[in-house]
Each structure stands twice: as C-alpha cells, then as structure tokens.
XYZ file of C-alpha atoms in Angstrom:
652
model
C -136.054 61.871 -15.764
C -138.449 58.893 -15.731
C -140.949 60.761 -17.960
C -138.186 61.551 -20.424
C -137.192 57.894 -20.599
C -140.799 56.848 -21.239
C -141.124 59.432 -24.009
C -137.892 58.292 -25.630
C -139.049 54.694 -25.349
C -142.331 55.440 -27.144
C -140.605 57.384 -29.921
C -138.033 54.622 -30.387
C -140.694 51.901 -30.632
C -142.634 53.916 -33.200
C -139.528 54.489 -35.293
C -138.370 50.870 -35.227
C -141.896 49.624 -35.948
C -142.135 51.891 -38.965
C -138.671 50.910 -40.168
C -138.973 47.164 -39.745
C -142.696 46.697 -40.385
C -142.486 47.883 -43.984
C -140.545 44.841 -45.122
C -139.277 41.498 -43.851
C -135.826 40.159 -44.689
C -135.652 37.307 -47.167
C -133.498 36.012 -49.947
C -134.949 38.739 -52.183
C -136.383 41.852 -50.567
C -139.369 43.207 -52.568
C -139.884 46.829 -53.438
C -141.105 48.475 -50.264
C -142.422 51.607 -51.974
C -146.168 52.243 -52.300
C -147.700 51.459 -55.742
C -149.556 54.728 -55.464
C -146.382 56.782 -55.002
C -145.121 58.651 -52.002
C -147.687 61.376 -52.390
C -150.478 58.954 -51.494
C -149.278 58.783 -47.860
C -148.598 61.502 -45.311
C -145.838 59.371 -43.726
C -143.219 57.184 -45.342
C -140.591 55.071 -43.514
C -136.920 56.041 -43.581
C -134.952 54.772 -46.554
C -133.479 51.289 -46.284
C -129.724 50.981 -46.740
C -129.007 48.651 -49.676
C -126.508 46.764 -47.522
C -129.355 45.522 -45.358
C -130.659 43.417 -48.250
C -127.390 41.497 -48.514
C -126.919 38.105 -46.942
C -124.446 35.252 -47.121
C -125.744 32.016 -48.690
C -124.885 29.971 -45.608
C -126.841 32.192 -43.230
C -130.017 30.758 -41.754
C -133.198 32.715 -41.144
C -132.174 33.685 -37.612
C -128.931 35.204 -38.837
C -130.672 36.973 -41.731
C -133.181 38.517 -39.333
C -130.391 39.469 -36.945
C -128.447 41.202 -39.696
C -131.575 43.012 -40.840
C -132.148 44.387 -37.356
C -128.491 45.262 -36.814
C -128.235 46.933 -40.191
C -131.290 49.069 -39.546
C -130.568 50.221 -36.005
C -127.178 48.853 -35.011
C -128.874 46.436 -32.605
C -130.170 42.911 -32.842
C -133.360 43.835 -30.941
C -135.218 46.785 -29.505
C -134.321 45.716 -25.986
C -130.647 46.242 -26.685
C -131.227 49.843 -27.709
C -133.235 50.436 -24.578
C -130.141 49.545 -22.531
C -128.968 53.056 -23.339
C -131.871 54.479 -21.319
C -131.336 52.374 -18.208
C -128.424 51.181 -16.047
C -126.251 48.382 -17.466
C -127.687 44.891 -17.033
C -126.598 42.527 -14.283
C -125.601 38.961 -15.042
C -128.265 37.672 -12.677
C -130.890 39.337 -14.903
C -129.696 37.565 -18.071
C -131.787 34.463 -18.806
C -132.738 33.754 -22.419
C -130.013 33.715 -25.071
C -130.281 33.697 -28.864
C -127.776 31.237 -30.402
C -125.394 32.888 -32.857
C -122.374 31.452 -34.656
C -119.056 33.224 -34.088
C -118.358 32.986 -37.810
C -121.459 35.101 -38.478
C -120.222 37.935 -36.231
C -116.726 37.701 -37.699
C -118.227 38.116 -41.161
C -120.188 41.201 -40.126
C -117.088 42.874 -38.684
C -114.599 42.003 -41.383
C -116.404 41.652 -44.729
C -117.883 44.318 -46.957
C -120.612 45.560 -47.246
C -121.548 44.596 -43.657
C -118.405 46.123 -42.229
C -119.034 49.448 -43.947
C -122.572 49.628 -42.586
C -121.428 48.832 -39.028
C -118.882 51.619 -39.235
C -121.883 53.935 -39.400
C -124.250 52.269 -36.935
C -121.983 50.393 -34.566
C -122.840 46.923 -33.283
C -124.960 46.195 -30.237
C -125.837 42.634 -29.365
C -127.953 41.594 -26.416
C -128.807 38.189 -24.952
C -126.732 36.138 -27.371
C -124.932 32.816 -26.978
C -122.010 32.797 -29.411
C -120.712 29.395 -30.461
C -117.315 28.834 -32.040
C -114.091 30.810 -32.105
C -113.978 34.469 -33.059
C -111.463 34.722 -35.909
C -110.480 37.932 -37.694
C -108.021 38.810 -40.385
C -105.393 41.496 -40.116
C -107.682 44.293 -41.338
C -109.196 46.890 -38.968
C -112.707 46.192 -37.766
C -115.460 48.665 -36.883
C -115.671 49.956 -33.351
C -118.486 51.051 -31.067
C -119.167 47.406 -30.245
C -121.377 46.701 -27.236
C -122.290 43.147 -26.238
C -124.528 42.669 -23.199
C -125.935 39.530 -21.568
C -123.747 37.190 -23.580
C -122.044 33.830 -23.550
C -118.904 33.143 -25.566
C -118.715 29.364 -25.763
C -115.566 29.492 -27.863
C -112.481 31.665 -27.708
C -112.345 35.409 -28.290
C -109.003 36.390 -29.728
C -107.823 39.640 -31.287
C -104.104 39.781 -32.087
C -102.388 42.662 -33.881
C -105.742 44.192 -34.704
C -107.085 47.727 -34.929
C -110.581 48.538 -33.681
C -111.937 51.835 -34.965
C -113.952 52.762 -31.904
C -114.836 51.613 -28.420
C -115.650 48.117 -27.148
C -117.909 47.122 -24.266
C -118.613 43.702 -22.805
C -121.259 43.871 -20.090
C -122.745 41.012 -18.044
C -121.446 37.922 -19.762
C -119.237 34.867 -19.732
C -116.092 33.978 -21.624
C -115.933 30.225 -21.225
C -112.324 30.430 -22.351
C -109.736 33.168 -22.081
C -110.236 36.659 -23.468
C -107.247 37.627 -25.616
C -106.676 41.183 -26.849
C -102.967 41.069 -27.589
C -101.108 43.907 -29.318
C -104.447 45.398 -30.334
C -105.110 49.102 -30.860
C -108.536 50.255 -29.704
C -109.346 53.737 -31.006
C -111.716 54.445 -28.152
C -112.474 52.978 -24.735
C -112.480 49.391 -23.511
C -114.947 48.432 -20.827
C -115.654 45.075 -19.215
C -118.308 44.957 -16.501
C -119.639 41.912 -14.660
C -117.932 39.481 -16.980
C -116.116 36.273 -16.169
C -113.496 34.207 -17.907
C -110.617 31.839 -17.307
C -107.956 34.511 -17.870
C -107.723 37.869 -19.610
C -104.684 38.566 -21.788
C -104.307 42.165 -22.968
C -100.540 42.502 -23.188
C -99.377 45.218 -25.559
C -102.861 46.615 -26.130
C -103.274 50.347 -26.744
C -106.511 51.989 -25.600
C -106.851 55.581 -26.760
C -109.460 56.342 -24.115
C -110.116 54.658 -20.744
C -109.675 51.014 -19.783
C -112.269 49.908 -17.246
C -112.800 46.502 -15.667
C -115.493 46.529 -13.009
C -117.205 43.653 -11.248
C -115.443 41.003 -13.317
C -114.565 37.585 -11.888
C -111.436 36.000 -13.350
C -110.274 32.778 -11.647
C -106.941 32.996 -13.458
C -104.600 35.852 -14.312
C -105.204 39.278 -15.817
C -102.292 40.238 -18.059
C -102.037 43.990 -18.620
C -98.344 44.123 -19.388
C -97.233 46.954 -21.664
C -100.795 48.289 -21.919
C -101.218 51.952 -22.901
C -104.377 53.801 -21.864
C -105.685 57.178 -20.805
C -107.077 56.129 -17.411
C -107.236 52.644 -15.921
C -109.882 51.480 -13.449
C -109.695 47.901 -12.165
C -112.334 46.646 -9.718
C -112.401 42.864 -10.072
C -111.861 39.497 -8.418
C -108.771 37.753 -9.772
C -105.946 35.479 -8.725
C -103.279 37.863 -10.004
C -102.975 41.084 -11.993
C -99.754 41.553 -13.931
C -99.479 45.109 -15.240
C -95.748 45.475 -15.779
C -94.810 48.424 -18.001
C -98.364 49.739 -17.772
C -98.469 53.312 -19.024
C -101.288 55.805 -18.479
C -101.693 59.445 -19.345
C -104.069 59.847 -16.419
C -104.675 57.904 -13.226
C -104.591 54.185 -12.465
C -107.033 52.878 -9.854
C -107.204 49.411 -8.325
C -110.239 49.121 -6.043
C -111.655 46.184 -4.105
C -109.397 43.591 -5.698
C -110.339 40.243 -4.175
C -109.047 36.751 -4.713
C -111.010 34.003 -6.401
C -109.027 31.295 -4.595
C -107.621 30.452 -1.202
C -104.817 33.012 -1.176
C -104.815 36.760 -1.523
C -104.152 38.046 -5.053
C -100.954 39.496 -6.477
C -100.590 42.901 -8.125
C -97.476 43.511 -10.215
C -96.869 47.082 -11.411
C -93.162 46.896 -12.111
C -91.837 49.649 -14.369
C -95.315 51.162 -14.674
C -95.531 54.813 -15.678
C -98.581 56.551 -14.241
C -99.122 60.025 -15.661
C -101.615 60.965 -12.935
C -102.240 59.397 -9.541
C -102.103 55.774 -8.421
C -104.852 54.472 -6.127
C -104.683 51.017 -4.542
C -107.519 50.884 -2.045
C -109.781 48.395 -0.266
C -107.744 45.529 -1.681
C -105.883 42.740 0.068
C -102.784 41.426 -1.660
C -100.306 38.745 -0.749
C -97.725 40.538 -2.894
C -97.589 44.018 -4.369
C -94.742 44.923 -6.699
C -94.063 48.577 -7.534
C -90.443 48.095 -8.500
C -89.071 51.064 -10.467
C -92.564 52.374 -11.138
C -93.074 56.088 -11.709
C -96.074 58.072 -10.463
C -96.281 61.671 -11.611
C -98.765 62.800 -8.966
C -99.683 60.956 -5.771
C -99.812 57.291 -4.777
C -102.301 56.098 -2.152
C -102.202 52.562 -0.761
C -104.168 50.896 2.017
C -104.659 47.293 3.149
C -100.957 46.674 2.706
C -99.803 43.192 1.648
C -97.373 40.838 3.328
C -94.670 41.756 0.818
C -94.543 45.187 -0.772
C -91.661 45.294 -3.205
C -91.008 48.835 -4.405
C -87.307 49.267 -5.185
C -86.665 52.294 -7.336
C -90.227 53.571 -6.931
C -90.530 57.253 -7.779
C -93.481 59.356 -6.642
C -93.346 63.053 -7.450
C -96.342 63.808 -5.241
C -97.436 62.292 -1.934
C -96.878 58.610 -1.159
C -99.678 57.774 1.287
C -99.972 54.503 3.192
C -102.926 53.850 5.480
C -104.323 51.012 7.504
C -107.854 49.599 7.761
C -109.055 51.487 10.817
C -112.433 49.767 10.653
C -110.672 46.403 10.720
C -108.797 47.367 13.880
C -112.035 48.417 15.543
C -113.672 45.153 14.537
C -110.778 43.172 15.979
C -111.019 45.140 19.229
C -114.713 44.325 19.401
C -114.042 40.600 19.043
C -111.285 40.660 21.646
C -113.574 42.420 24.118
C -116.126 39.674 23.640
C -113.575 36.920 24.195
C -112.077 38.672 27.233
C -115.496 39.565 28.739
C -114.734 43.278 28.708
C -117.111 46.199 28.622
C -117.431 48.363 25.544
C -115.340 51.192 26.973
C -112.546 48.888 28.190
C -109.425 48.428 26.099
C -108.800 44.796 25.167
C -105.525 43.001 25.606
C -103.861 41.192 22.763
C -103.585 37.477 23.531
C -101.921 35.153 20.991
C -104.790 32.804 20.225
C -104.365 30.085 17.636
C -105.710 32.508 15.045
C -102.683 34.767 15.475
C -98.970 34.234 15.725
C -97.438 34.718 19.136
C -95.013 37.609 19.296
C -91.472 36.590 20.097
C -88.800 38.647 21.828
C -87.544 40.144 18.578
C -91.021 41.309 17.698
C -91.630 42.845 21.086
C -88.290 44.617 20.994
C -89.318 46.347 17.777
C -92.775 47.411 18.873
C -93.457 51.062 19.315
C -94.961 51.709 22.703
C -97.284 54.616 23.265
C -94.900 56.016 25.857
C -92.193 56.293 23.229
C -90.319 53.179 24.249
C -89.299 51.001 21.302
C -88.979 47.971 23.580
C -92.739 47.557 23.700
C -94.937 46.304 26.512
C -94.566 42.558 25.960
C -96.953 39.823 24.891
C -99.897 41.301 26.801
C -100.627 44.757 25.512
C -103.455 47.122 24.882
C -104.624 46.902 21.303
C -103.615 50.489 20.577
C -99.997 49.608 21.250
C -99.809 46.677 18.824
C -98.432 47.807 15.488
C -97.846 44.215 14.368
C -100.128 41.368 15.375
C -99.553 38.381 13.134
C -99.022 37.502 9.521
C -101.044 38.414 6.482
C -103.256 35.408 5.877
C -106.818 34.191 5.915
C -107.214 32.875 9.429
C -110.104 31.009 11.056
C -111.178 34.159 12.890
C -113.183 35.825 10.126
C -110.256 36.388 7.788
C -108.453 39.200 9.581
C -105.438 40.588 7.759
C -102.162 41.661 9.339
C -98.510 42.062 8.519
C -96.463 38.903 8.773
C -93.428 38.641 11.003
C -91.596 37.799 7.785
C -93.182 40.624 5.820
C -90.925 43.045 4.040
C -91.384 46.532 2.615
C -88.797 47.005 -0.117
C -88.179 50.681 -0.870
C -84.620 50.318 -2.082
C -83.602 53.171 -4.406
C -87.114 54.625 -4.118
C -87.581 58.354 -4.738
C -90.563 59.673 -2.791
C -91.434 63.311 -2.390
C -93.781 62.938 0.598
C -94.332 59.809 2.707
C -97.665 60.142 4.447
C -99.476 57.845 6.863
C -103.232 58.257 6.833
C -105.454 57.442 9.797
C -105.761 58.533 13.398
C -103.116 60.631 15.119
C -102.320 57.825 17.572
C -98.596 57.226 16.963
C -98.776 53.566 17.891
C -101.668 52.966 15.488
C -99.670 54.701 12.770
C -97.069 51.944 13.018
C -99.673 49.463 11.765
C -98.784 50.261 8.175
C -95.109 49.376 8.553
C -93.701 45.846 8.849
C -90.716 44.946 10.981
C -88.418 44.861 7.975
C -88.016 47.825 5.634
C -85.346 47.829 2.949
C -84.639 51.547 2.698
C -81.168 51.463 1.151
C -80.606 54.531 -1.047
C -84.195 55.624 -0.496
C -84.676 59.369 -0.806
C -87.603 61.407 0.443
C -88.380 64.970 1.418
C -91.209 64.745 3.953
C -92.514 62.102 6.385
C -95.772 63.123 7.999
C -99.177 61.993 9.210
C -102.634 63.099 8.151
C -106.119 62.576 9.515
C -109.378 64.394 8.909
C -107.739 66.844 6.553
C -105.028 67.817 9.033
C -101.315 67.185 8.848
C -98.884 66.846 11.721
C -95.461 65.483 12.550
C -94.653 62.683 14.937
C -92.376 62.793 17.932
C -88.682 62.235 17.378
C -88.992 58.805 18.994
C -91.566 57.731 16.377
C -89.165 58.567 13.571
C -86.378 56.733 15.390
C -88.470 53.576 15.684
C -89.524 53.874 12.039
C -85.901 54.137 10.918
C -84.851 51.230 13.139
C -86.979 48.922 11.014
C -84.580 49.308 8.126
C -83.110 45.858 7.686
C -80.079 46.785 5.589
C -76.741 47.877 6.989
C -76.643 51.320 8.490
C -77.156 54.064 5.949
C -76.750 57.469 7.532
C -78.541 59.124 4.614
C -81.951 57.931 5.834
C -81.353 59.333 9.305
C -79.949 62.506 7.773
C -83.020 62.960 5.584
C -85.388 62.697 8.547
C -83.170 64.932 10.690
C -82.892 67.563 7.955
C -86.653 67.438 7.480
C -87.268 68.022 11.212
C -84.596 70.723 11.286
C -86.245 72.548 8.394
C -89.530 72.536 10.327
C -87.836 74.113 13.348
C -87.560 70.979 15.514
C -83.846 71.150 16.286
C -84.007 68.974 19.406
C -85.950 66.270 17.565
C -83.483 66.443 14.698
C -80.575 65.879 17.106
C -82.426 62.932 18.662
C -82.716 61.308 15.241
C -79.052 61.998 14.465
C -77.931 60.447 17.748
C -80.135 57.404 17.084
C -78.432 57.013 13.727
C -74.995 57.155 15.328
C -76.092 54.624 17.956
C -77.123 52.221 15.226
C -73.852 52.789 13.407
C -72.028 52.085 16.681
C -73.936 48.836 17.184
C -73.260 47.566 13.676
C -69.605 48.623 13.863
C -68.998 46.839 17.169
C -70.672 43.613 16.000
C -68.600 43.157 12.852
C -65.616 41.396 14.395
C -62.093 42.353 15.390
C -61.394 44.120 12.101
C -63.550 47.001 13.311
C -62.289 47.141 16.897
C -60.538 50.501 16.372
C -63.651 52.050 14.841
C -65.709 50.575 17.656
C -63.457 52.112 20.308
C -63.425 55.481 18.552
C -67.219 55.639 18.243
C -67.779 54.373 21.787
C -65.559 57.092 23.213
C -67.189 59.635 20.905
C -70.590 58.663 22.282
C -69.382 58.794 25.890
C -67.284 61.967 25.632
C -69.271 64.372 23.480
C -72.458 62.531 22.463
C -71.125 62.303 18.889
C -70.820 66.090 18.967
C -74.507 66.701 19.691
C -74.134 66.858 23.498
C -71.365 69.383 24.053
C -72.311 69.857 27.692
C -70.802 66.442 28.483
C -67.153 67.665 28.385
C -67.998 70.317 30.988
C -69.486 67.671 33.260
C -66.388 65.482 32.875
C -64.170 68.497 33.535
C -65.898 69.233 36.841
C -65.821 65.578 37.897
C -62.148 64.929 37.123
C -60.887 68.248 38.488
C -62.858 67.764 41.724
C -61.546 64.231 42.204
C -58.044 65.434 41.404
C -58.369 68.237 43.947
C -58.942 65.692 46.727
C -56.247 63.329 45.475
C -53.570 65.942 44.898
C -54.637 68.347 47.645
C -54.042 65.766 50.363
C -50.532 65.019 49.123
C -47.613 66.191 51.256
C -45.637 66.879 48.109
C -48.313 69.246 46.917
C -48.554 70.993 50.262
C -44.797 71.163 50.578
C -44.862 73.232 47.459
C -48.041 75.113 48.173
C -47.757 75.698 51.912
C -44.630 74.667 53.863
C -42.169 71.851 54.174
C -43.473 70.726 57.574
C -46.928 69.709 56.318
C -48.706 67.088 58.397
C -52.028 65.399 57.781
C -55.047 66.629 59.764
C -55.162 63.461 61.853
C -51.493 63.718 62.779
C -52.128 67.266 63.967
C -54.970 66.097 66.206
C -57.867 67.384 64.121
C -60.800 65.160 65.016
C -64.026 67.206 65.125
C -66.433 67.383 62.188
C -66.005 71.101 61.884
C -62.243 70.830 61.806
C -62.403 68.051 59.244
C -64.737 70.113 57.037
C -62.422 73.080 57.203
C -59.434 70.880 56.407
C -61.320 69.299 53.477
C -62.135 72.702 52.066
C -58.496 73.685 52.516
C -57.399 70.598 50.604
C -59.807 71.358 47.730
C -58.875 75.011 47.712
C -55.203 74.241 47.485
C -55.541 71.143 45.248
C -58.050 72.498 42.732
C -55.664 74.780 40.787
C -53.109 72.000 40.577
C -55.732 69.458 39.434
C -57.082 71.845 36.779
C -53.585 72.647 35.504
C -52.744 68.951 35.215
C -56.032 68.149 33.395
C -55.804 70.811 30.698
C -53.347 69.876 27.930
C -51.060 72.391 26.201
C -51.954 75.040 28.776
C -49.812 75.932 31.826
C -51.647 77.947 34.439
C -48.628 77.932 36.772
C -45.167 76.673 35.815
C -44.376 75.861 39.448
C -47.073 73.161 39.400
C -44.843 71.106 37.119
C -42.029 70.968 39.740
C -44.159 68.936 42.137
C -43.085 65.307 42.361
C -45.741 62.802 43.337
C -45.165 59.217 44.303
C -47.094 55.971 44.597
C -50.782 55.849 43.856
C -51.063 59.608 43.434
C -48.475 59.484 40.665
C -50.411 56.691 38.956
C -53.606 58.699 39.169
C -51.768 61.754 37.818
C -50.969 59.808 34.625
C -54.598 58.750 34.303
C -55.739 62.303 35.075
C -53.581 63.834 32.355
C -54.505 61.092 29.840
C -58.230 61.716 30.325
C -57.637 65.431 29.867
C -55.859 64.831 26.571
C -58.491 62.337 25.424
C -61.426 64.572 26.269
C -59.765 67.561 24.608
C -59.155 65.551 21.448
C -62.836 64.632 21.203
C -63.870 68.216 21.864
C -61.733 69.329 18.928
C -63.135 66.501 16.783
C -66.683 67.471 17.725
C -66.114 71.144 16.955
C -64.693 70.295 13.530
C -67.571 67.870 12.823
C -65.524 64.666 12.690
C -67.603 62.884 15.323
C -70.839 63.668 13.464
C -69.669 62.462 10.074
C -68.825 58.864 10.922
C -66.208 56.461 12.194
C -62.487 56.744 11.595
C-alpha cells in the first residue's frame, strides 16, 4: 500500500507540474501552445479550461493564483490533493495558513463561470484562514467541497440553500457559530476535529450520512428536524438537541463529553430512527427520548440522572447496560481506602464523595439473597445497585444514579427490555434508578444478556424491579411480567410476581384514607384467606385448624354429649379420671365425638346430620359457635371468589 501511494504521488506531481508549469495566471494569459506546433513535441500538457483564465477585477495576485490552481485540479495546492492518499489531518498538525477573503470563496461558489467549473472539479481548500462572513444567494452551489486545516474568522451561514454534492470540514476552527439551516445537501456532511461556538443545523436534509467526529463545541448542537441516511455523533458539547431527527438508517452517539462543568444533555424527542439507536460511552445529565421511535434496537449505557422516555417505541431490543469497568475501578479504590487485599470484597462507606444512603434507599435495594430490604449502609459492593447521585465528584469523577433520578417510560412501547453486563442480579440493578415512571408502559420480554448468552432473573428480581415504579399501582406492568414468565414455563415465578402486584395494590388501597376502608378490608381478607386466589391450599389449612379447635370446644360440652352419648354425661374430672392415659383417651373421645359436629357447623349450606342442629349450646361455647359459623361462611365466600377469579382481578 505504501508503494502504491508513492507511485500515485509521483504521477500526481508530474501531472500538476506539466499542467501548471506551461503558463502562469495573470490579467491576460498568453497563448500556451508551441510556436512550432504540437507535432514538434512528443508530449503536450492537458488543455486548459477557458474558465481558468477568468478573474474578478478586485482579486489580488494570491486569489488569482488560488483560482488558477483550483480551476486546474479542484485544489488550491498539491498538498490538498495528497490528503486523499493519507489519513485526514489533525488540528495539531495545522500550522501555516494562507489568508483568503470569504467574499472570494462566495464568488467561486455562486458566480458563473467559476461555479460551473467547480461543479466538475469540486473544491478542496487546505491551510486557509478565511476572513469575513460567508454570504450566498438563494441559488444552489456546487458540492464536493472539502476544507481542511482552516480558520473561519467570520460567520459561516447557509440558509435555505441547496448544495449539489457532499461537504467536509476537517481540522479547523469556526470562530463563530456554524449555521446550516433548512439546507439540502445532496450528498454527505462530515465535520471532523472542528470547533465552534455552536452548530445550528435545524431543518437540514442530508441525502447521505451526517458525521460529526472529534469536534469540540462549547455551546449547543442543534439538529432539530434534520433528515439523514445515517447519523454518527462523536463530539464534546454542552448539549445536543436533535428533536424530530429522522434517519433512514442508524443513529449513533458515541463518547459524548461535556465542555463545561456539568454533564451534557441529549434531546431526541419525537425522533424517528429507521435503523438502530446507539448511545454508548457517554455521560449525560439528561437524556430525553420522549415519543421517539426506533425501528430496530436501542442500546444505551452510562445512563444519566434523568432519562425521560415517555411514549418511546422500540420494535427491537431495548438494551440498558452499566459501566462494568467503572464499578471495578470503584472497587479498587475502596479496597485501597479500606486496606483490603485484592481478593477481598470492599464495603461501601458513605465518604464525602458520595451521598449517604437513607432508610428509603436501603429499603429499595436489591440484596443478593433476594431480599428487597437490602443490607444497610455497610454492604459489599456487589449488593449496591445505587450508590450516590450522577455528578462529577472529587473522587475522580465517578458517575452514579442520583437518589432523585428518574427513569420516565410512561406510555413507552418496548418489544424487549434487556440489561447487558454480568449475570449478577444485584449488579444488574445498577442500571435502574429508584424511581421509574412505568405508567401504561408495554413490553414483551425482560431479560439479561452477557457474553452472548441470555437468561431470565429470579422472580424476586422482577418484583424489586417493578416496585421501583413510582406511579400508582398499575396491574398491567405486573401482568406483563407474569405473562412473560408464564409463557417461558415459570408458573411459580409468575404467581410470585402476581402476588407482589396484589400486595402493592393492597398497600396503596389501605393508605388512601377512610374512603377505601371497604376495599382495604376485602383485599386484606383475600390475601389472608386464599392468597388472592394464588394460594388455594390456605382454605384447607384454615379448615383443619377451625374444625380441630371446634372439636375440642364442642366435644367437651355436656349439651353435645347429651345428644351424642347419654343424658348423664359428666366431665372426666368429675368421674375421677386423673391419669395421663385416661386423659388422653378422654381427649380423643372428645375429638372423635366433637369433630363431626364441628365440621357440620363450619360448612355452610351443607347439613351432614340434621340432628346436629337440635343441639343447644350456652355461654362461651355458643359465642364461639357464632364465630365458628361466620368464619366458615367467610372462608367459603372467598373460595368461591377465588375460583371465579374475582380475587385475582382487583378490589371490590
């Protein structure tokens, strides 16, 4: 490859030398033909375009020479053409600049015959310092413009323009803002290693790709209503506003860093991404994906303190991941502070660099054992899903979720929600803040992936994830997770999620004042009696307990024995029964005789023996009989409600 570049370099130098050495630009270009005719020479230079002999009266010699070179080869110097053979220049390698007036370049791009010639050759400028403001009319200008190693000392503004080709700005400075508003570029737009106050490109249409790589913009980058094939943004900026951005392909935002004291903002509201959306290796203070649409997949890591994504729709996989390397680095620092060995797990201690976790935070932590209560302020690092707030702290700028952080997924439509990283369930909670607005959110799959493998979490992980929803109870979210687990064959896990949803509904119902006291009582009894219909073994346990207690209570009654045995019944003690064996036999006799009566009294609407209803009890046994029959009716009612599905559907 290096030999090929050298060969091309030699051929290019020979051609340019032959083309430019035959004549020098001046006010009047002499006849460059040989007086002896073309047959006198074995080689003659390529023909000179007549447009190259034109020049404006106000041009100086530098501008005339520049036009001559550009007209001949499309470039102001040989070095610019050689850029095609080597990697793009870096700003640090740009030193000497040729001064050029902005009016001169505007004339070349907008006035015939220069414009016509540039439509054929394109325009490549290298190492130029452009003074003045770039002003164009409303006519289309030639494309295939490449400017490298440049300085724009004035403004660069294209409004309602059409550019018939691509544009590239590589390694340069815009001392003012770059404005490409409502402009149609019939090609690609590339900016690499440039800097400027702010970039305004609202309403611009780029037929090919839009690429911004290595740029430093202290202000804002406005990409609102931009249309492009693919978008690649890899810059340092205070904020990127790309509302209504529309791409036919993918949109990628890599390594976005702030130029100031705070993390940058990325706004993609109402964006329509025809391919995939990648937001990686970037730290944002705010990320807005409200009502955006992604046709394929969306991948996000280094989550911000506020991720606002109401109405987000992702037809493919919505993947969120956490900076695993950052967690390892934090663990390394904590080991050093705590004087621990490399293989020892550090404890999280709330130093001044991090916010101390309060009781509410600890209660929401997911513990590795599956306990949502969390281990407390002192915990192994692996069990800390939330450490502090997202900010630049004195301890080497670590980034974490804030206690006030919020993940807004209201009305979002996500096909697959995927967490990327290790399979440690507690680590997987790193990507989720304490507050998630999941009202009306719909999804099909929630899973985890690492090293090309996919797996599901335990039911308790899903329960803790759903508990972070800050809005009022919405059974649809619990139902979606439960249905997903059920479809994968995890029936027990699905029931665990359903019960957790009913428990949350019970809590919110019972904390809403006296107006909901009836609903609270109904749901409390539903939980206790039948486990909301998911624990149907509970009624059998209650049946055994109440019937057994009733057997002792009713079996020791003289009224019961008068009916069951004889009228001269006496208690065991009155008959002189005192030994343990006699008492055991008498107790068994009481249960044996009292059990049928207790069972008959407990079961409603069913009479096992009509004679049982002629027994007349008195005193405390009569009071217990009322309670016994009431509990039988109540338990039977909830069994019927559970069988019909009323207890699973909601409150009264």
